[in-house]
Coordinates of C-alpha atoms in Angstrom, one line a residue:
Chain A
M1 CA 16.6 -2.1 -58.2
G2 CA 14.5 -2.1 -54.9
K3 CA 17.7 -2.5 -52.9
N4 CA 19.3 0.4 -54.6
L5 CA 16.3 2.6 -53.8
E6 CA 16.4 1.5 -50.1
E7 CA 20.1 2.5 -50.0
K8 CA 19.3 5.8 -51.5
N9 CA 16.7 6.4 -48.9
I10 CA 19.1 5.6 -46.1
S11 CA 21.7 7.9 -47.4
L12 CA 19.1 10.6 -47.7
L13 CA 18.1 10.1 -44.1
L14 CA 21.7 10.2 -43.0
R15 CA 22.2 13.4 -44.8
L16 CA 19.1 14.9 -43.3
G17 CA 20.2 13.8 -39.8
R18 CA 23.7 15.3 -40.4
L19 CA 22.2 18.6 -41.6
S20 CA 19.9 18.9 -38.6
L21 CA 22.7 18.2 -36.2
I22 CA 24.8 21.0 -37.9
L23 CA 21.8 23.3 -37.8
I24 CA 21.1 22.7 -34.1
A25 CA 24.7 23.2 -33.2
L26 CA 25.0 26.4 -35.2
L27 CA 21.7 27.8 -33.9
F28 CA 22.9 27.2 -30.3
L29 CA 26.2 29.0 -31.1
I30 CA 24.4 31.9 -32.8
L31 CA 22.0 32.5 -30.0
F32 CA 24.5 32.1 -27.2
L33 CA 27.7 33.4 -28.6
F34 CA 27.3 35.3 -31.9
V35 CA 24.3 37.5 -31.1
P36 CA 25.8 38.8 -27.8
L37 CA 29.1 39.6 -29.7
V38 CA 27.2 41.5 -32.4
A39 CA 25.0 43.2 -29.7
V40 CA 28.2 44.8 -28.2
F41 CA 28.9 46.6 -31.4
A42 CA 25.3 47.4 -32.1
G43 CA 25.0 49.0 -28.7
A44 CA 28.2 50.9 -29.1
F45 CA 27.3 52.4 -32.5
E46 CA 23.6 52.9 -31.7
K47 CA 23.9 56.7 -31.7
G48 CA 26.4 57.0 -34.4
W49 CA 30.1 57.4 -35.0
D50 CA 30.4 60.8 -33.3
T51 CA 28.8 59.7 -30.1
Y52 CA 31.0 56.7 -30.2
L53 CA 34.2 58.7 -30.6
K54 CA 33.2 61.1 -27.9
A55 CA 32.5 58.2 -25.5
I56 CA 35.8 56.6 -26.0
T57 CA 37.8 59.8 -25.8
E58 CA 36.2 61.0 -22.6
P59 CA 38.9 61.7 -19.9
D60 CA 37.8 59.0 -17.5
V61 CA 37.7 56.4 -20.3
M62 CA 41.1 57.5 -21.6
A63 CA 42.5 57.1 -18.1
S64 CA 41.0 53.6 -17.8
I65 CA 42.5 52.6 -21.2
K66 CA 45.9 53.9 -20.1
L67 CA 45.6 52.0 -16.8
T68 CA 44.6 48.8 -18.5
L69 CA 47.5 49.0 -21.0
L70 CA 49.9 49.8 -18.2
V71 CA 48.8 46.8 -16.1
A72 CA 49.1 44.5 -19.1
L73 CA 52.5 46.0 -19.9
I74 CA 53.8 45.0 -16.4
V75 CA 51.9 41.8 -15.9
V76 CA 52.5 40.1 -19.2
P77 CA 56.4 40.3 -19.2
I78 CA 56.4 39.1 -15.6
N79 CA 54.2 36.2 -16.6
V80 CA 56.5 35.4 -19.6
V81 CA 59.6 35.3 -17.4
F82 CA 57.9 33.2 -14.8
G83 CA 56.4 30.9 -17.4
L84 CA 59.7 30.3 -19.1
I85 CA 61.5 29.6 -15.8
S86 CA 58.9 27.3 -14.3
S87 CA 58.3 25.3 -17.5
W88 CA 62.1 24.9 -17.9
L89 CA 62.2 23.5 -14.3
I90 CA 59.2 21.2 -14.8
T91 CA 60.1 19.8 -18.2
R92 CA 63.9 19.6 -17.9
F93 CA 64.5 18.1 -14.5
K94 CA 63.2 15.2 -12.5
F95 CA 62.6 16.0 -8.8
R96 CA 60.3 15.1 -5.9
G97 CA 57.2 17.1 -5.5
K98 CA 56.8 18.0 -9.2
G99 CA 53.1 16.9 -9.0
L100 CA 52.6 19.2 -6.0
L101 CA 54.3 22.1 -7.9
L102 CA 52.0 21.6 -10.9
T103 CA 49.0 21.6 -8.6
I104 CA 50.0 24.8 -6.9
L105 CA 50.6 26.3 -10.4
E106 CA 46.9 25.5 -11.3
I107 CA 45.4 27.0 -8.1
P108 CA 44.7 30.4 -9.6
L109 CA 42.5 28.8 -12.2
A110 CA 40.4 27.1 -9.6
V111 CA 40.0 30.0 -7.3
S112 CA 37.1 32.5 -7.7
P113 CA 38.3 35.9 -8.9
V114 CA 36.6 37.5 -5.9
I115 CA 38.7 35.4 -3.6
A116 CA 41.8 36.2 -5.7
G117 CA 41.2 39.8 -5.0
M118 CA 40.2 39.6 -1.3
V119 CA 43.3 37.7 -0.2
F120 CA 45.3 40.8 -1.2
I121 CA 43.1 43.0 1.0
L122 CA 43.7 40.6 3.9
L123 CA 47.5 40.9 3.3
Y124 CA 47.9 44.6 2.4
G125 CA 44.7 46.2 3.5
S126 CA 44.4 48.8 6.3
R127 CA 43.7 46.0 8.8
G128 CA 45.9 43.4 6.9
L129 CA 48.9 41.5 8.0
F130 CA 51.4 44.0 6.5
A131 CA 49.4 47.1 7.4
P132 CA 51.9 48.4 10.1
L133 CA 54.9 47.9 7.7
L134 CA 53.1 49.6 4.8
E135 CA 52.1 52.5 7.1
Y136 CA 55.7 52.9 8.2
L137 CA 56.9 52.9 4.6
D138 CA 54.0 55.2 3.6
L139 CA 53.0 52.7 0.8
K140 CA 49.6 52.1 -0.5
I141 CA 49.0 48.8 -2.2
V142 CA 45.3 47.9 -1.9
F143 CA 42.8 50.3 -3.6
A144 CA 45.8 51.6 -5.6
F145 CA 47.8 50.6 -8.7
P146 CA 50.1 48.0 -7.0
G147 CA 47.1 46.0 -5.8
I148 CA 45.6 45.9 -9.3
V149 CA 48.9 44.6 -10.6
L150 CA 49.2 42.0 -7.9
A151 CA 45.7 40.7 -8.3
T152 CA 46.1 40.5 -12.1
I153 CA 49.4 38.6 -11.7
F154 CA 47.6 36.1 -9.4
V155 CA 44.8 35.3 -11.8
T156 CA 47.1 35.1 -14.9
M157 CA 50.0 33.2 -13.2
P158 CA 49.5 29.8 -14.9
Y159 CA 48.8 31.1 -18.4
V160 CA 52.2 31.1 -20.2
A161 CA 53.5 28.1 -18.3
R162 CA 50.6 25.8 -19.1
E163 CA 51.0 26.5 -22.8
L164 CA 54.8 26.0 -22.7
I165 CA 55.0 22.8 -20.6
P166 CA 53.4 20.5 -23.2
V167 CA 55.4 22.1 -26.1
M168 CA 58.7 21.8 -24.2
E169 CA 57.9 18.2 -23.1
E170 CA 57.2 17.2 -26.7
R171 CA 60.3 18.8 -28.1
G172 CA 62.6 17.0 -25.6
V173 CA 66.2 18.0 -24.8
S174 CA 68.3 16.4 -27.5
E175 CA 68.9 19.7 -29.4
E176 CA 69.7 21.5 -26.2
E177 CA 72.1 18.8 -25.2
A178 CA 73.8 18.9 -28.6
S179 CA 74.3 22.7 -28.2
L180 CA 75.6 22.3 -24.7
S181 CA 78.0 19.6 -25.7
M182 CA 79.4 21.8 -28.5
G183 CA 80.4 24.3 -25.8
A184 CA 77.6 26.8 -25.9
S185 CA 76.7 28.3 -22.5
G186 CA 73.4 27.6 -20.8
F187 CA 72.0 31.0 -21.6
R188 CA 73.1 30.9 -25.2
T189 CA 71.5 27.5 -25.7
F190 CA 68.3 28.8 -24.1
W191 CA 68.2 31.9 -26.5
S192 CA 69.3 30.2 -29.7
V193 CA 67.9 26.7 -29.3
T194 CA 65.0 26.6 -26.9
I195 CA 63.3 29.9 -27.6
P196 CA 63.1 29.4 -31.4
N197 CA 61.7 25.9 -30.8
I198 CA 58.9 27.1 -28.5
K199 CA 58.2 30.5 -30.0
W200 CA 54.6 29.7 -31.2
G201 CA 53.6 28.1 -27.9
L202 CA 55.1 31.1 -26.1
L203 CA 53.2 33.6 -28.3
Y204 CA 50.0 31.6 -27.7
G205 CA 50.5 31.9 -24.0
I206 CA 51.2 35.6 -24.2
I207 CA 48.0 36.3 -26.2
L208 CA 45.9 34.4 -23.7
C209 CA 47.6 36.0 -20.7
N210 CA 47.2 39.4 -22.2
A211 CA 43.5 38.9 -22.9
R212 CA 42.9 37.8 -19.3
A213 CA 45.1 40.6 -17.9
M214 CA 43.2 43.3 -19.8
G215 CA 39.8 41.8 -19.2
E216 CA 39.9 40.7 -15.5
F217 CA 37.0 42.1 -13.6
G218 CA 36.2 40.3 -10.3
A219 CA 39.7 40.3 -8.8
V220 CA 40.5 43.8 -9.9
S221 CA 37.1 45.0 -8.8
V222 CA 37.9 43.9 -5.2
V223 CA 41.3 45.6 -4.9
S224 CA 40.8 48.7 -7.1
G225 CA 38.7 50.9 -4.8
H226 CA 36.9 52.3 -7.9
I227 CA 38.4 55.7 -8.0
R228 CA 37.3 57.3 -11.2
G229 CA 40.1 58.2 -13.6
V230 CA 42.6 56.7 -11.2
T231 CA 42.1 53.1 -10.4
N232 CA 39.3 52.1 -12.8
T233 CA 40.5 49.7 -15.5
M234 CA 38.5 49.3 -18.7
P235 CA 36.2 46.5 -17.4
L236 CA 35.6 48.5 -14.2
Q237 CA 34.8 51.6 -16.3
V238 CA 32.3 49.6 -18.2
E239 CA 30.6 48.7 -14.9
V240 CA 30.5 52.3 -13.7
L241 CA 29.0 53.6 -17.0
Y242 CA 26.5 50.8 -17.1
N243 CA 25.4 51.4 -13.5
E244 CA 24.9 55.1 -14.4
Y245 CA 22.6 54.0 -17.2
N246 CA 25.0 55.5 -19.7
F247 CA 24.5 52.4 -21.9
T248 CA 26.0 53.8 -25.1
S249 CA 29.2 54.7 -23.4
A250 CA 29.3 51.4 -21.6
F251 CA 29.0 49.6 -24.9
A252 CA 31.5 51.9 -26.6
V253 CA 34.2 50.9 -24.0
S254 CA 33.0 47.3 -24.2
S255 CA 33.4 47.4 -28.0
L256 CA 37.1 48.1 -27.5
L257 CA 37.4 45.1 -25.2
A258 CA 35.4 43.0 -27.7
M259 CA 37.8 44.0 -30.5
L260 CA 40.7 42.8 -28.2
A261 CA 38.8 39.5 -27.8
L262 CA 38.3 39.2 -31.5
L263 CA 42.0 39.9 -32.2
T264 CA 42.9 37.3 -29.6
L265 CA 40.7 34.7 -31.3
I266 CA 42.1 35.5 -34.7
L267 CA 45.7 35.3 -33.5
K268 CA 44.9 32.1 -31.6
S269 CA 43.5 30.4 -34.7
I270 CA 46.5 31.5 -36.8
L271 CA 48.9 30.1 -34.2
E272 CA 47.0 26.8 -33.9
W273 CA 47.1 26.5 -37.7
K274 CA 50.9 27.2 -37.7
C275 CA 51.5 24.7 -34.9
N276 CA 49.6 22.0 -36.7
K277 CA 51.6 22.7 -39.9
E278 CA 54.9 22.2 -38.1
Chain B
M1 CA 55.0 10.8 -19.1
S2 CA 58.6 10.6 -19.9
F3 CA 60.9 12.3 -17.5
I4 CA 64.4 13.3 -18.4
S5 CA 66.9 11.9 -15.9
K6 CA 69.1 14.4 -14.3
K7 CA 72.3 12.5 -13.9
K8 CA 73.8 12.4 -17.4
T9 CA 72.2 15.4 -19.1
A10 CA 74.1 18.4 -18.1
I11 CA 71.1 20.7 -18.6
P12 CA 71.9 23.7 -16.4
G13 CA 69.7 25.9 -14.3
F14 CA 68.1 23.5 -11.8
G15 CA 68.9 25.5 -8.7
L16 CA 68.1 28.8 -10.3
T17 CA 64.8 27.9 -11.9
M18 CA 63.7 25.9 -8.8
G19 CA 64.5 28.9 -6.5
I20 CA 62.7 31.5 -8.6
T21 CA 59.7 29.3 -9.2
I22 CA 59.2 28.5 -5.6
L23 CA 59.8 32.0 -4.5
A24 CA 57.3 33.4 -7.0
L25 CA 54.6 30.9 -6.2
S26 CA 55.1 31.4 -2.5
L27 CA 55.0 35.2 -2.5
L28 CA 52.3 35.6 -5.2
V29 CA 50.0 32.7 -4.7
L30 CA 50.6 30.7 -1.4
L31 CA 51.2 33.7 0.9
P32 CA 48.0 35.5 -0.2
L33 CA 45.9 32.3 0.0
S34 CA 47.4 31.4 3.4
M35 CA 45.7 34.6 4.7
L36 CA 42.4 32.8 4.5
V37 CA 43.7 30.2 6.9
I38 CA 45.3 32.9 9.2
K39 CA 42.1 35.0 9.2
G40 CA 39.9 32.0 9.5
A41 CA 41.8 30.8 12.6
S42 CA 40.5 33.9 14.5
L43 CA 37.0 32.7 13.9
S44 CA 35.6 30.2 16.5
F45 CA 34.2 27.1 15.0
S46 CA 30.7 27.8 16.2
K47 CA 30.8 31.3 14.8
F48 CA 32.1 29.9 11.5
I49 CA 29.2 27.5 11.3
E50 CA 26.8 30.2 12.2
I51 CA 28.0 32.4 9.4
I52 CA 28.1 29.8 6.7
T53 CA 24.7 28.3 7.6
S54 CA 22.7 31.6 7.8
Q55 CA 19.5 31.5 5.8
R56 CA 20.8 34.0 3.3
A57 CA 23.9 31.9 2.8
I58 CA 21.9 28.7 2.3
A59 CA 19.8 30.5 -0.3
S60 CA 22.9 31.5 -2.2
Y61 CA 24.4 28.0 -2.1
K62 CA 21.2 26.6 -3.6
L63 CA 21.3 29.2 -6.4
S64 CA 25.0 28.9 -7.1
F65 CA 25.1 25.1 -7.0
G66 CA 21.8 24.7 -8.8
A67 CA 22.5 27.2 -11.6
S68 CA 26.0 26.0 -12.1
F69 CA 24.8 22.4 -12.3
I70 CA 22.1 23.1 -14.8
A71 CA 24.4 25.3 -16.9
A72 CA 27.1 22.7 -16.9
F73 CA 24.6 20.1 -17.9
V74 CA 23.2 22.2 -20.8
N75 CA 26.9 22.7 -21.9
V76 CA 27.5 19.0 -21.8
V77 CA 24.6 18.3 -24.2
F78 CA 25.3 21.2 -26.6
G79 CA 29.0 21.3 -26.1
T80 CA 29.3 17.6 -27.1
L81 CA 27.1 18.3 -30.1
V82 CA 29.2 21.2 -31.2
A83 CA 32.4 19.2 -30.8
W84 CA 30.9 16.4 -32.8
V85 CA 29.7 18.7 -35.6
L86 CA 33.1 20.4 -35.7
V87 CA 35.1 17.2 -35.8
R88 CA 32.9 15.0 -38.1
Y89 CA 31.2 17.3 -40.6
K90 CA 32.2 19.8 -43.2
F91 CA 30.3 23.0 -43.5
P92 CA 30.9 26.6 -44.6
F93 CA 32.8 28.9 -42.2
K94 CA 33.8 25.9 -40.0
R95 CA 37.1 27.6 -39.0
V96 CA 35.3 30.7 -38.0
V97 CA 32.8 28.7 -35.9
D98 CA 35.6 26.8 -34.3
A99 CA 37.4 30.0 -33.3
L100 CA 34.1 31.6 -32.0
V101 CA 33.7 28.7 -29.5
D102 CA 36.6 30.3 -27.5
L103 CA 34.8 33.7 -27.3
P104 CA 33.8 33.3 -23.7
F105 CA 37.5 32.8 -22.8
A106 CA 38.5 35.9 -24.6
L107 CA 35.7 38.3 -24.0
P108 CA 36.0 40.1 -20.6
T109 CA 33.3 38.9 -18.2
A110 CA 32.0 42.4 -17.5
V111 CA 31.3 42.9 -21.2
A112 CA 29.5 39.6 -21.4
G113 CA 27.6 40.6 -18.3
I114 CA 26.2 43.9 -19.6
T115 CA 25.5 42.5 -23.1
L116 CA 23.5 39.5 -21.8
T117 CA 21.6 41.7 -19.4
S118 CA 20.7 44.1 -22.2
L119 CA 19.6 41.3 -24.5
Y120 CA 17.5 39.5 -22.0
S121 CA 15.9 42.3 -20.0
V122 CA 12.6 44.0 -20.7
P123 CA 13.2 47.7 -21.3
V124 CA 11.0 50.0 -19.3
F125 CA 10.4 52.2 -22.3
A126 CA 8.8 49.8 -24.7
D127 CA 9.2 52.1 -27.7
N128 CA 13.0 52.0 -27.4
I129 CA 13.4 48.3 -28.3
A130 CA 16.1 47.6 -30.8
W131 CA 17.0 44.1 -31.7
Y132 CA 20.1 44.2 -29.6
N133 CA 18.4 45.8 -26.7
G134 CA 15.9 43.7 -24.8
Y135 CA 15.0 41.7 -28.0
F136 CA 15.3 38.3 -26.4
G137 CA 13.8 39.6 -23.2
V138 CA 10.7 41.0 -24.9
L139 CA 10.2 37.9 -27.0
L140 CA 10.5 35.6 -24.0
D141 CA 8.3 37.9 -21.9
K142 CA 5.5 37.4 -24.5
I143 CA 5.5 33.7 -23.6
G144 CA 5.7 34.4 -19.9
I145 CA 9.4 33.7 -19.4
K146 CA 11.5 36.3 -17.5
V147 CA 15.3 35.9 -17.7
A148 CA 17.0 39.0 -16.5
F149 CA 17.1 39.4 -12.7
T150 CA 15.9 35.9 -12.1
P151 CA 17.8 32.6 -11.5
L152 CA 17.2 31.8 -15.2
G153 CA 19.4 34.8 -16.0
V154 CA 22.2 33.4 -13.8
I155 CA 21.9 30.1 -15.8
V156 CA 22.1 31.9 -19.1
A157 CA 25.3 33.7 -18.1
L158 CA 26.8 30.5 -16.8
I159 CA 26.0 28.6 -20.0
F160 CA 27.9 31.4 -21.9
I161 CA 30.9 31.1 -19.6
G162 CA 31.1 27.3 -19.5
L163 CA 30.6 26.3 -23.1
P164 CA 34.2 26.2 -24.3
F165 CA 35.3 24.0 -21.4
V166 CA 33.1 21.1 -22.6
V167 CA 33.8 21.6 -26.4
R168 CA 37.6 21.8 -25.8
S169 CA 37.6 18.8 -23.6
V170 CA 35.6 16.6 -25.9
Q171 CA 36.9 17.8 -29.3
P172 CA 40.5 16.4 -29.1
V173 CA 39.3 13.0 -27.8
L174 CA 36.8 12.8 -30.6
Q175 CA 39.5 13.6 -33.1
D176 CA 41.7 10.8 -31.8
L177 CA 39.0 8.3 -31.8
E178 CA 39.8 5.5 -34.2
P179 CA 37.2 5.2 -37.0
E180 CA 37.8 1.4 -37.2
L181 CA 35.7 0.8 -34.0
E182 CA 32.7 2.6 -35.5
E183 CA 33.1 0.9 -38.9
A184 CA 33.3 -2.5 -37.2
S185 CA 30.1 -1.8 -35.3
L186 CA 28.3 -0.5 -38.4
C187 CA 29.5 -3.4 -40.5
M188 CA 28.1 -5.8 -37.9
G189 CA 24.7 -4.3 -38.6
A190 CA 24.4 -1.9 -35.6
S191 CA 22.4 1.2 -36.3
R192 CA 24.0 4.7 -36.2
A193 CA 22.3 5.6 -33.0
R194 CA 23.3 2.3 -31.4
T195 CA 26.9 2.7 -32.5
F196 CA 27.0 6.2 -31.0
F197 CA 25.7 5.2 -27.7
K198 CA 27.5 1.8 -27.4
V199 CA 30.8 2.6 -29.1
I200 CA 31.5 6.3 -29.2
L201 CA 29.9 7.7 -26.1
P202 CA 31.7 5.4 -23.6
N203 CA 35.0 6.6 -25.1
L204 CA 33.9 10.2 -24.6
I205 CA 32.6 9.9 -21.0
P206 CA 35.9 10.8 -19.3
A207 CA 36.3 13.9 -21.5
I208 CA 32.6 14.9 -20.9
L209 CA 33.0 14.4 -17.2
S210 CA 36.1 16.5 -17.0
G211 CA 34.5 19.2 -19.2
F212 CA 31.4 19.2 -16.9
S213 CA 33.6 19.6 -13.8
L214 CA 35.6 22.4 -15.3
A215 CA 32.5 24.2 -16.5
F216 CA 30.9 23.7 -13.1
A217 CA 33.9 24.9 -11.2
R218 CA 34.2 28.0 -13.3
A219 CA 30.5 28.7 -13.0
L220 CA 30.7 28.4 -9.1
G221 CA 33.4 31.1 -8.9
E222 CA 32.1 33.3 -11.8
Y223 CA 31.4 36.9 -10.8
G224 CA 31.6 39.4 -13.7
S225 CA 29.1 37.9 -16.1
V226 CA 26.6 37.1 -13.4
V227 CA 26.3 40.2 -11.3
F228 CA 24.7 42.3 -14.0
I229 CA 22.0 39.8 -15.1
S230 CA 21.2 38.4 -11.7
G231 CA 20.0 41.6 -10.1
N232 CA 21.6 40.6 -6.8
M233 CA 18.5 40.2 -4.7
P234 CA 19.3 38.6 -1.3
M235 CA 17.6 35.2 -0.8
K236 CA 16.6 35.2 -4.5
T237 CA 19.4 35.9 -7.0
E238 CA 22.5 36.2 -4.9
I239 CA 25.4 34.0 -5.9
I240 CA 28.2 32.9 -3.4
P241 CA 30.9 35.2 -4.9
L242 CA 28.5 38.1 -4.5
L243 CA 28.0 37.2 -0.8
I244 CA 31.7 37.5 -0.4
M245 CA 31.8 40.8 -2.2
T246 CA 29.0 42.2 -0.1
R247 CA 30.8 41.3 3.1
L248 CA 34.0 42.9 1.8
E249 CA 32.2 46.1 1.0
Q250 CA 30.9 46.2 4.6
Y251 CA 34.5 45.6 5.9
D252 CA 33.2 42.3 7.4
Y253 CA 36.5 40.5 6.5
L254 CA 35.8 37.6 8.9
G255 CA 32.4 36.9 7.2
A256 CA 34.0 37.1 3.8
T257 CA 36.8 34.7 4.9
A258 CA 34.3 32.2 6.1
F259 CA 32.6 32.0 2.7
A260 CA 35.9 32.0 0.9
I261 CA 37.0 29.0 2.9
V262 CA 33.8 27.2 1.9
M263 CA 34.3 28.0 -1.7
L264 CA 37.9 27.1 -1.7
A265 CA 37.1 23.7 -0.2
V266 CA 34.6 23.1 -3.0
S267 CA 37.1 24.3 -5.7
F268 CA 39.8 22.0 -4.4
T269 CA 37.5 19.0 -4.3
L270 CA 36.5 19.7 -7.9
M271 CA 40.2 20.2 -8.9
L272 CA 41.0 16.8 -7.4
L273 CA 38.0 15.3 -9.2
V274 CA 39.3 16.6 -12.6
N275 CA 42.8 15.3 -12.0
F276 CA 41.3 12.0 -10.9
I277 CA 39.2 11.8 -14.1
S278 CA 42.2 12.5 -16.4
F279 CA 44.4 10.1 -14.4
W280 CA 41.6 7.4 -14.6
S281 CA 41.1 7.9 -18.3
S282 CA 44.9 8.2 -18.8
N283 CA 44.1 10.2 -21.9
K284 CA 46.6 12.9 -22.4
Y285 CA 44.5 15.8 -23.6
K286 CA 44.6 19.4 -22.5
S287 CA 42.1 19.7 -19.8
Y288 CA 41.5 23.5 -19.8
N289 CA 41.4 25.9 -22.7

């Protein structure tokens, strides 16, 4: 009897301990992650739906949305092609210097976004290495659209590849070898054997790459030149509006980016769940 | 790691993929970064030292390293707790909570920046306080703590940014940990706490260290979420990336390059450290993300 009671007490203590650990963790997440997320939407809708609609349809804001979409539309496909090619190289062949190649591939993740932007100014700026050539060709890269694209490519470079490499490594080459030995061409094998095998990993990489491409601030801020309605992406437009004390509009544009973030998280969980099921 | 030998498998495309990969990385990553070396070479060594050891620079190193260290440490404590709770316990909305951990990866840094600033600042017009606007700031102000536009604000932003790095490093390792070890320890009469510190924690150390380094490295380079909440006062709340930004805005490219070289050296050291840790622990878990 006495022993039973003691055991009951211990299990009660354990349950209490467990409950308090869960509560502390949740409280931390609520204060540091959840409240800021809700605050974005609360700030955006503070003055009602009409003000919100007006804020996001304002010409400069519309221009920034278009620019952001256009940048992502260019950067993400480039990233997909590069990711597929580089992970094919890394997982399908054995060669010297693979470790070095992998390290170079990770560099953009280790570099501060501000540095990622500034190197393009040093290259293509008015006093940069290629300045005479660009002047001769009458091309403007920095403080213009091409610079924004280049800086975004730099910061997103590893995103698709690093999702694909583990997936392709795990899958191995046996199915591809079978396809090739049956006479299919390399490209056909790639399209009808490799791609279906890695589709979820690829989609996962695309989603992450897109989120970063649309949300990049530091690197783009350096190369954009902040020309309103021309070279301001959505995150830059948020900064401009905020610095003008136009908080409601700043949060309205932010809410669009927050919705993108939420969509990213939802798709990410669905894909993770799908991958685990397979 | 198992590598596929090239000789017998007739997998095509080696030359093509090698060529394109090297070309792309050279043009888009290596060439731009090499500009730092080229530009840096036009600086004399004494001038370089003079720039990077100015009083204003030293103050920003102290802030950047100090705030990044504290934030990464806080993330280690709470990130490990969050990972533990997510792996070991069942509770409602667990999947939602798990997904929410990645919010700092998905939310653009500028959005995080203005939101945290609004939450933690003290509005000038006190009658205009909504719970999402200055709420934390006003509450904390009552007990004499100022967050926005102080080093504490920088720390808060960096905690936000770094949290998922620790959780996502520790979580998979905790998942793969064999329950037999713990059971054995518990069976032999060790207490829960003793079992955690003697059996579980040593297994988590490499993951925690690599999570710490990743969060720390990210925090050092972070710009968007910090510039709004820090207030950017020279000598007080100026982080290193902002120092670079300021020089760039003044067209002082040499000065900016000098600081970029310092930051790059630190980043690479940290990157080596992370690789070393994952090599040392020989655990194959995904280090980022």
